[in-house]
Amino acid sequence: MTAPQSPKPSESSAPQPLDTSVTNTDNPKQLLGVYIKGMAMGAADIVPGVSGGTIALIAGIYERLINALGSIGPKLWQTFRKEGGIKGLLAVWRQVDATFLLFLLLGIATSFATLAGMIKYLLDNQPLLIWSFFFGLVVATIFILLTEIKRWNIGRIVLFGIGLVSAVVISSLPLLTTTPSLPYLFFAGAIAICAMILPGISGSFILLLLGAYDTVLEAVHTLNFTVIFTLMAGMLTGLLLFTHALKWLLARYYQATLALLTGFIAGSLMKIWPWKVDILNTLDNEAINNVMPWHYPTGPHWLSTLGLMLLGAVLVSLLSWWGKRNNHH
């Protein structure tokens, strides 16, 4: 079941639920594919400005992910009681598509464990190169998703514009620098996980905006479980509430929702524009202001930047092709 696929359930007044009969009998090759896509999602989520949800959408697993997460709720207890014992647990496992979620989470965790240090090094020491790669990746994603939106109308154009403007506004907000309390971290976790699921808005960037990013990184580094568990509780709460709403929208207004999500992704380009300088128009401090390539202090570096943009675009195109190919088998 692939997210960028049309047509979808009718967007008339008669609601039709998403097909929740997802396959729970993935073969080892399919599960390996889910694991690799999870790694790609994790790598994207590490970068403040790129959303793992974008990768899930282009890889053709977004709708399945939302279905799986959206099935988590009080009704699982009824499913368990109906069968009872081991059979009840297996029924719950199948209902939440837990094998799929497990391999996806393992892939995400693998990226965080193996790639976080390298990506952080590149962000600190070669920001122009890594932002160029992700910029090309996101531009290609936008073009691919725009072709998946059928029957453009005024409403969908407006929704695309709303998504674009919202992402630009969020990316332009000033960063908070206050020391977060535990209730604040709970709130930050709930908002950030929604952003991680929503294509185009980075959960890492939301934590950065809310002034919680450094606290969370420090907590992970020092194994401060009070902070970690508070954040995780907020994330779980936000995840359960948000995915139910998103599942409902995808079921009834798939094309309109896709237009909105594509707008979010387009708006995120402002955040990941490669050529940035600091407030003194130099590279000595944190670079936050976008400039034209020819105004970059060390020059535009056309060969390396455009080459990496092309690489990002090619990789996301291959990921999209792979996602569609897998879902047609």
Coordinates of C-alpha atoms in Angstrom, one line a residue:
M1 CA 0.0 0.0 0.0
T2 CA 1.7 3.1 -1.2
A3 CA 1.0 6.6 0.0
P4 CA 1.6 8.5 -3.2
Q5 CA -0.9 6.5 -5.2
S6 CA -4.1 7.6 -6.9
P7 CA -7.0 7.4 -7.0
K8 CA -7.9 6.9 -3.3
P9 CA -11.1 6.6 -1.4
S10 CA -13.8 8.9 -2.6
E11 CA -13.7 12.4 -1.2
S12 CA -17.4 12.7 -1.2
S13 CA -19.6 13.1 1.9
A14 CA -19.8 9.4 2.3
P15 CA -16.6 8.5 4.3
Q16 CA -14.8 5.4 3.4
P17 CA -12.1 4.1 5.8
L18 CA -8.6 3.3 4.7
D19 CA -7.9 -0.4 3.9
T20 CA -6.6 -1.6 7.2
S21 CA -6.1 -5.2 5.9
V22 CA -2.4 -4.6 5.6
T23 CA -0.3 -7.6 5.0
N24 CA 1.1 -9.1 8.2
T25 CA 2.9 -11.9 6.3
D26 CA 5.8 -9.9 4.8
N27 CA 8.6 -12.2 3.6
P28 CA 12.2 -11.7 4.8
K29 CA 13.1 -9.7 1.7
Q30 CA 10.1 -7.3 2.3
L31 CA 11.1 -6.9 5.9
L32 CA 14.6 -6.1 4.9
G33 CA 13.2 -3.4 2.6
V34 CA 11.2 -2.0 5.5
Y35 CA 14.3 -2.0 7.7
I36 CA 16.4 -0.1 5.0
K37 CA 13.6 2.5 4.6
G38 CA 13.6 2.9 8.4
M39 CA 17.3 3.6 8.2
A40 CA 16.6 6.3 5.6
M41 CA 13.9 7.8 7.8
G42 CA 16.2 7.8 10.8
A43 CA 19.0 9.5 8.8
A44 CA 16.6 12.2 7.7
D45 CA 15.2 12.8 11.2
I46 CA 18.7 13.4 12.6
V47 CA 19.0 16.6 10.4
P48 CA 17.1 19.6 11.8
G49 CA 15.1 20.6 8.8
V50 CA 14.4 17.2 7.0
S51 CA 11.5 15.0 8.0
G52 CA 11.5 11.3 8.2
G53 CA 7.9 11.5 7.2
T54 CA 9.0 12.8 3.8
I55 CA 11.1 9.7 3.3
A56 CA 8.2 7.4 4.4
L57 CA 5.9 9.2 1.9
I58 CA 8.2 8.9 -1.1
A59 CA 9.2 5.3 -0.2
G60 CA 5.6 4.2 -0.3
I61 CA 5.2 3.2 3.3
Y62 CA 3.6 6.4 4.7
E63 CA -0.1 5.3 4.6
R64 CA 0.8 1.9 6.0
L65 CA 2.7 3.6 8.9
I66 CA -0.2 5.9 9.6
N67 CA -2.6 2.9 9.5
A68 CA -0.5 0.9 11.9
L69 CA 0.0 3.8 14.4
G70 CA -3.6 4.8 14.1
S71 CA -4.8 1.4 15.1
I72 CA -3.2 1.7 18.5
G73 CA -5.9 2.6 21.0
P74 CA -8.5 1.3 23.6
K75 CA -10.0 -1.0 21.0
L76 CA -6.9 -3.3 21.2
W77 CA -8.1 -4.4 24.7
Q78 CA -11.4 -5.6 23.1
T79 CA -9.4 -7.4 20.5
F80 CA -7.3 -9.1 23.2
R81 CA -10.4 -10.1 25.3
K82 CA -12.2 -11.5 22.3
E83 CA -9.5 -14.2 21.8
G84 CA -7.7 -14.2 25.1
G85 CA -4.2 -15.5 26.0
I86 CA -1.6 -16.1 23.3
K87 CA -4.3 -15.9 20.5
G88 CA -5.4 -12.5 21.8
L89 CA -1.8 -11.2 21.8
L90 CA -1.3 -12.4 18.3
A91 CA -4.5 -10.8 17.2
V92 CA -3.3 -7.5 18.7
W93 CA 0.1 -7.9 17.0
R94 CA -1.6 -8.4 13.7
Q95 CA -4.0 -5.5 14.2
V96 CA -1.3 -2.9 14.8
D97 CA 0.9 -4.4 12.0
A98 CA 3.6 -4.8 14.7
T99 CA 6.1 -6.7 12.6
F100 CA 6.2 -3.8 10.1
L101 CA 6.6 -1.3 12.9
L102 CA 9.3 -3.3 14.6
F103 CA 11.5 -3.5 11.6
L104 CA 10.9 0.1 10.8
L105 CA 11.9 1.2 14.3
L106 CA 14.9 -1.1 14.2
G107 CA 16.0 0.7 11.0
I108 CA 15.4 4.1 12.5
A109 CA 17.3 3.1 15.7
T110 CA 20.2 1.8 13.6
S111 CA 20.6 5.1 11.8
F112 CA 20.5 7.0 15.1
A113 CA 23.2 4.7 16.5
T114 CA 25.5 4.6 13.5
L115 CA 24.9 7.8 11.5
A116 CA 24.1 10.5 14.1
G117 CA 27.8 11.2 14.8
M118 CA 28.7 11.4 11.1
I119 CA 25.8 13.6 10.2
K120 CA 26.5 15.9 13.2
Y121 CA 30.1 16.2 12.1
L122 CA 29.1 17.1 8.5
L123 CA 26.6 19.6 9.8
D124 CA 29.3 21.3 11.9
N125 CA 32.1 21.0 9.4
Q126 CA 30.7 20.7 5.9
P127 CA 27.2 22.3 6.1
L128 CA 27.2 23.5 2.5
L129 CA 27.7 20.0 1.2
I130 CA 25.2 18.1 3.4
W131 CA 22.5 20.8 2.9
S132 CA 23.0 20.6 -0.8
F133 CA 22.4 16.9 -0.8
F134 CA 19.2 17.2 1.2
F135 CA 18.0 20.2 -0.8
G136 CA 18.2 18.1 -4.0
L137 CA 16.5 15.2 -2.3
V138 CA 13.6 17.4 -1.2
V139 CA 13.2 19.2 -4.5
A140 CA 12.9 15.8 -6.3
T141 CA 10.4 14.7 -3.7
I142 CA 8.2 17.7 -4.4
F143 CA 8.2 17.1 -8.1
I144 CA 7.3 13.4 -7.6
L145 CA 4.5 14.1 -5.2
L146 CA 3.0 16.9 -7.4
T147 CA 2.6 14.3 -10.2
E148 CA 0.6 12.1 -7.8
I149 CA -2.0 14.8 -7.1
K150 CA -4.8 14.3 -9.6
R151 CA -7.5 16.7 -10.5
W152 CA -6.0 20.0 -9.3
N153 CA -8.7 22.4 -8.2
I154 CA -8.9 25.7 -6.3
G155 CA -9.3 23.9 -2.9
R156 CA -6.2 21.8 -3.4
I157 CA -4.2 24.7 -4.6
V158 CA -5.2 26.7 -1.5
L159 CA -4.2 23.7 0.7
F160 CA -0.9 23.5 -1.0
G161 CA -0.3 27.2 -0.3
I162 CA -1.4 26.8 3.3
G163 CA 1.1 24.0 3.8
L164 CA 3.9 26.0 2.1
V165 CA 3.3 29.2 4.1
S166 CA 3.0 27.3 7.4
A167 CA 6.3 25.5 6.9
V168 CA 8.0 28.8 5.9
V169 CA 6.6 30.6 9.0
I170 CA 7.6 27.7 11.3
S171 CA 11.1 27.7 9.8
S172 CA 11.4 31.5 10.4
L173 CA 10.5 31.5 14.1
P174 CA 13.1 32.6 16.5
L175 CA 14.7 29.9 18.6
L176 CA 13.9 29.7 22.3
T177 CA 16.8 29.5 24.7
T178 CA 15.1 28.8 28.1
T179 CA 16.0 25.8 30.2
P180 CA 13.0 23.4 29.7
S181 CA 11.1 22.0 32.7
L182 CA 9.8 18.4 32.6
P183 CA 6.2 19.4 31.8
Y184 CA 7.6 21.6 29.0
L185 CA 9.7 18.6 27.7
F186 CA 6.5 16.5 27.7
F187 CA 4.8 19.2 25.5
A188 CA 7.9 19.5 23.3
G189 CA 8.0 15.8 22.7
A190 CA 4.3 15.7 21.8
I191 CA 4.8 18.5 19.2
A192 CA 8.0 17.1 17.8
I193 CA 6.7 13.6 17.2
C194 CA 3.8 15.1 15.2
A195 CA 6.4 16.9 13.1
M196 CA 8.4 13.8 12.6
I197 CA 5.3 12.0 11.2
L198 CA 4.2 15.0 9.1
P199 CA 6.3 15.3 5.9
G200 CA 8.1 18.5 5.4
I201 CA 8.5 19.6 9.1
S202 CA 11.5 18.2 11.0
G203 CA 10.9 16.9 14.6
S204 CA 14.5 17.8 15.4
F205 CA 13.9 21.4 14.2
I206 CA 10.8 21.7 16.3
L207 CA 12.9 20.6 19.4
L208 CA 15.4 23.3 18.3
L209 CA 12.7 25.9 18.0
L210 CA 11.3 25.0 21.4
G211 CA 14.8 25.2 23.1
A212 CA 14.8 21.5 24.0
Y213 CA 17.2 20.1 21.4
D214 CA 20.4 20.6 23.3
T215 CA 18.7 19.3 26.5
V216 CA 17.6 16.2 24.8
L217 CA 21.0 15.5 23.2
E218 CA 22.7 16.0 26.6
A219 CA 20.2 13.7 28.2
V220 CA 20.8 11.0 25.7
H221 CA 24.6 11.4 26.0
T222 CA 24.5 11.3 29.9
L223 CA 21.7 8.7 30.1
N224 CA 19.4 11.1 32.0
F225 CA 16.4 8.8 32.1
T226 CA 14.1 11.3 33.8
V227 CA 14.4 13.6 30.8
I228 CA 14.4 10.7 28.3
F229 CA 11.2 9.1 29.7
T230 CA 9.4 12.4 30.0
L231 CA 10.1 13.2 26.4
M232 CA 9.1 9.7 25.3
A233 CA 5.8 10.0 27.2
G234 CA 5.1 13.2 25.4
M235 CA 6.0 11.7 22.1
L236 CA 3.7 8.7 22.7
T237 CA 0.8 10.9 23.6
G238 CA 1.3 13.2 20.6
L239 CA 1.8 10.2 18.3
L240 CA -1.5 8.5 19.3
L241 CA -3.6 11.6 19.1
F242 CA -2.1 12.9 15.8
T243 CA -2.0 9.7 13.8
H244 CA -5.7 9.1 14.5
A245 CA -6.5 12.5 13.0
L246 CA -4.2 12.0 10.1
K247 CA -5.6 8.5 9.4
W248 CA -9.1 10.0 9.2
L249 CA -8.0 12.7 6.8
L250 CA -6.2 10.2 4.5
A251 CA -9.2 8.0 4.5
R252 CA -11.7 10.7 3.5
Y253 CA -9.7 13.5 1.8
Y254 CA -6.6 11.7 0.4
Q255 CA -5.8 14.0 -2.5
A256 CA -6.5 17.2 -0.5
T257 CA -4.3 15.9 2.4
L258 CA -1.5 15.0 -0.1
A259 CA -1.7 18.6 -1.5
L260 CA -1.3 20.0 2.0
L261 CA 1.6 17.7 2.9
T262 CA 3.4 18.5 -0.4
G263 CA 3.0 22.2 0.5
F264 CA 4.7 21.5 3.8
I265 CA 7.6 19.8 2.1
A266 CA 7.9 22.7 -0.4
G267 CA 8.0 25.2 2.4
S268 CA 10.8 23.3 4.2
L269 CA 13.1 24.3 1.3
M270 CA 13.7 27.6 3.0
K271 CA 15.1 25.9 6.1
I272 CA 17.5 23.6 4.1
W273 CA 18.7 26.2 1.6
P274 CA 22.5 25.3 1.4
W275 CA 24.0 28.8 1.2
K276 CA 23.7 30.3 4.7
V277 CA 25.7 32.9 6.6
D278 CA 25.6 34.2 10.2
I279 CA 24.3 37.6 11.3
L280 CA 27.6 39.2 10.4
N281 CA 27.4 37.8 6.9
T282 CA 30.3 35.5 7.6
L283 CA 30.8 31.8 8.5
D284 CA 32.4 32.4 11.9
N285 CA 29.2 31.8 14.0
E286 CA 26.0 29.8 13.5
A287 CA 24.8 30.3 9.9
I288 CA 21.1 31.0 9.9
N289 CA 20.5 33.6 7.1
N290 CA 20.0 32.4 3.5
V291 CA 22.0 34.2 0.8
M292 CA 22.3 33.8 -2.9
P293 CA 25.0 31.4 -4.0
W294 CA 27.2 34.1 -5.4
H295 CA 27.1 36.0 -2.1
Y296 CA 28.4 33.1 -0.1
P297 CA 31.7 34.1 1.5
T298 CA 33.8 31.2 0.0
G299 CA 31.9 31.2 -3.4
P300 CA 29.0 29.1 -4.6
H301 CA 31.0 25.9 -5.1
W302 CA 28.8 25.0 -8.1
L303 CA 30.5 21.7 -8.9
S304 CA 30.1 20.1 -5.5
T305 CA 26.8 21.6 -4.5
L306 CA 25.0 20.9 -7.8
G307 CA 26.6 17.4 -7.9
L308 CA 25.3 16.6 -4.4
M309 CA 21.9 18.0 -5.3
L310 CA 21.7 15.7 -8.3
L311 CA 22.8 12.8 -6.1
G312 CA 20.0 13.5 -3.6
A313 CA 17.5 13.8 -6.4
V314 CA 18.6 10.5 -8.0
L315 CA 18.5 8.6 -4.7
V316 CA 15.0 9.8 -3.8
S317 CA 13.8 9.0 -7.3
L318 CA 15.2 5.4 -6.9
L319 CA 13.6 5.2 -3.5
S320 CA 10.3 6.2 -5.0
W321 CA 10.7 3.7 -7.9
W322 CA 11.6 1.0 -5.3
G323 CA 8.6 1.8 -3.1
K324 CA 6.1 1.6 -6.0
R325 CA 7.7 -1.6 -7.4
N326 CA 7.4 -3.3 -4.0
N327 CA 3.8 -2.3 -3.6
H328 CA 2.9 -3.6 -7.0
H329 CA 4.1 -7.1 -6.1

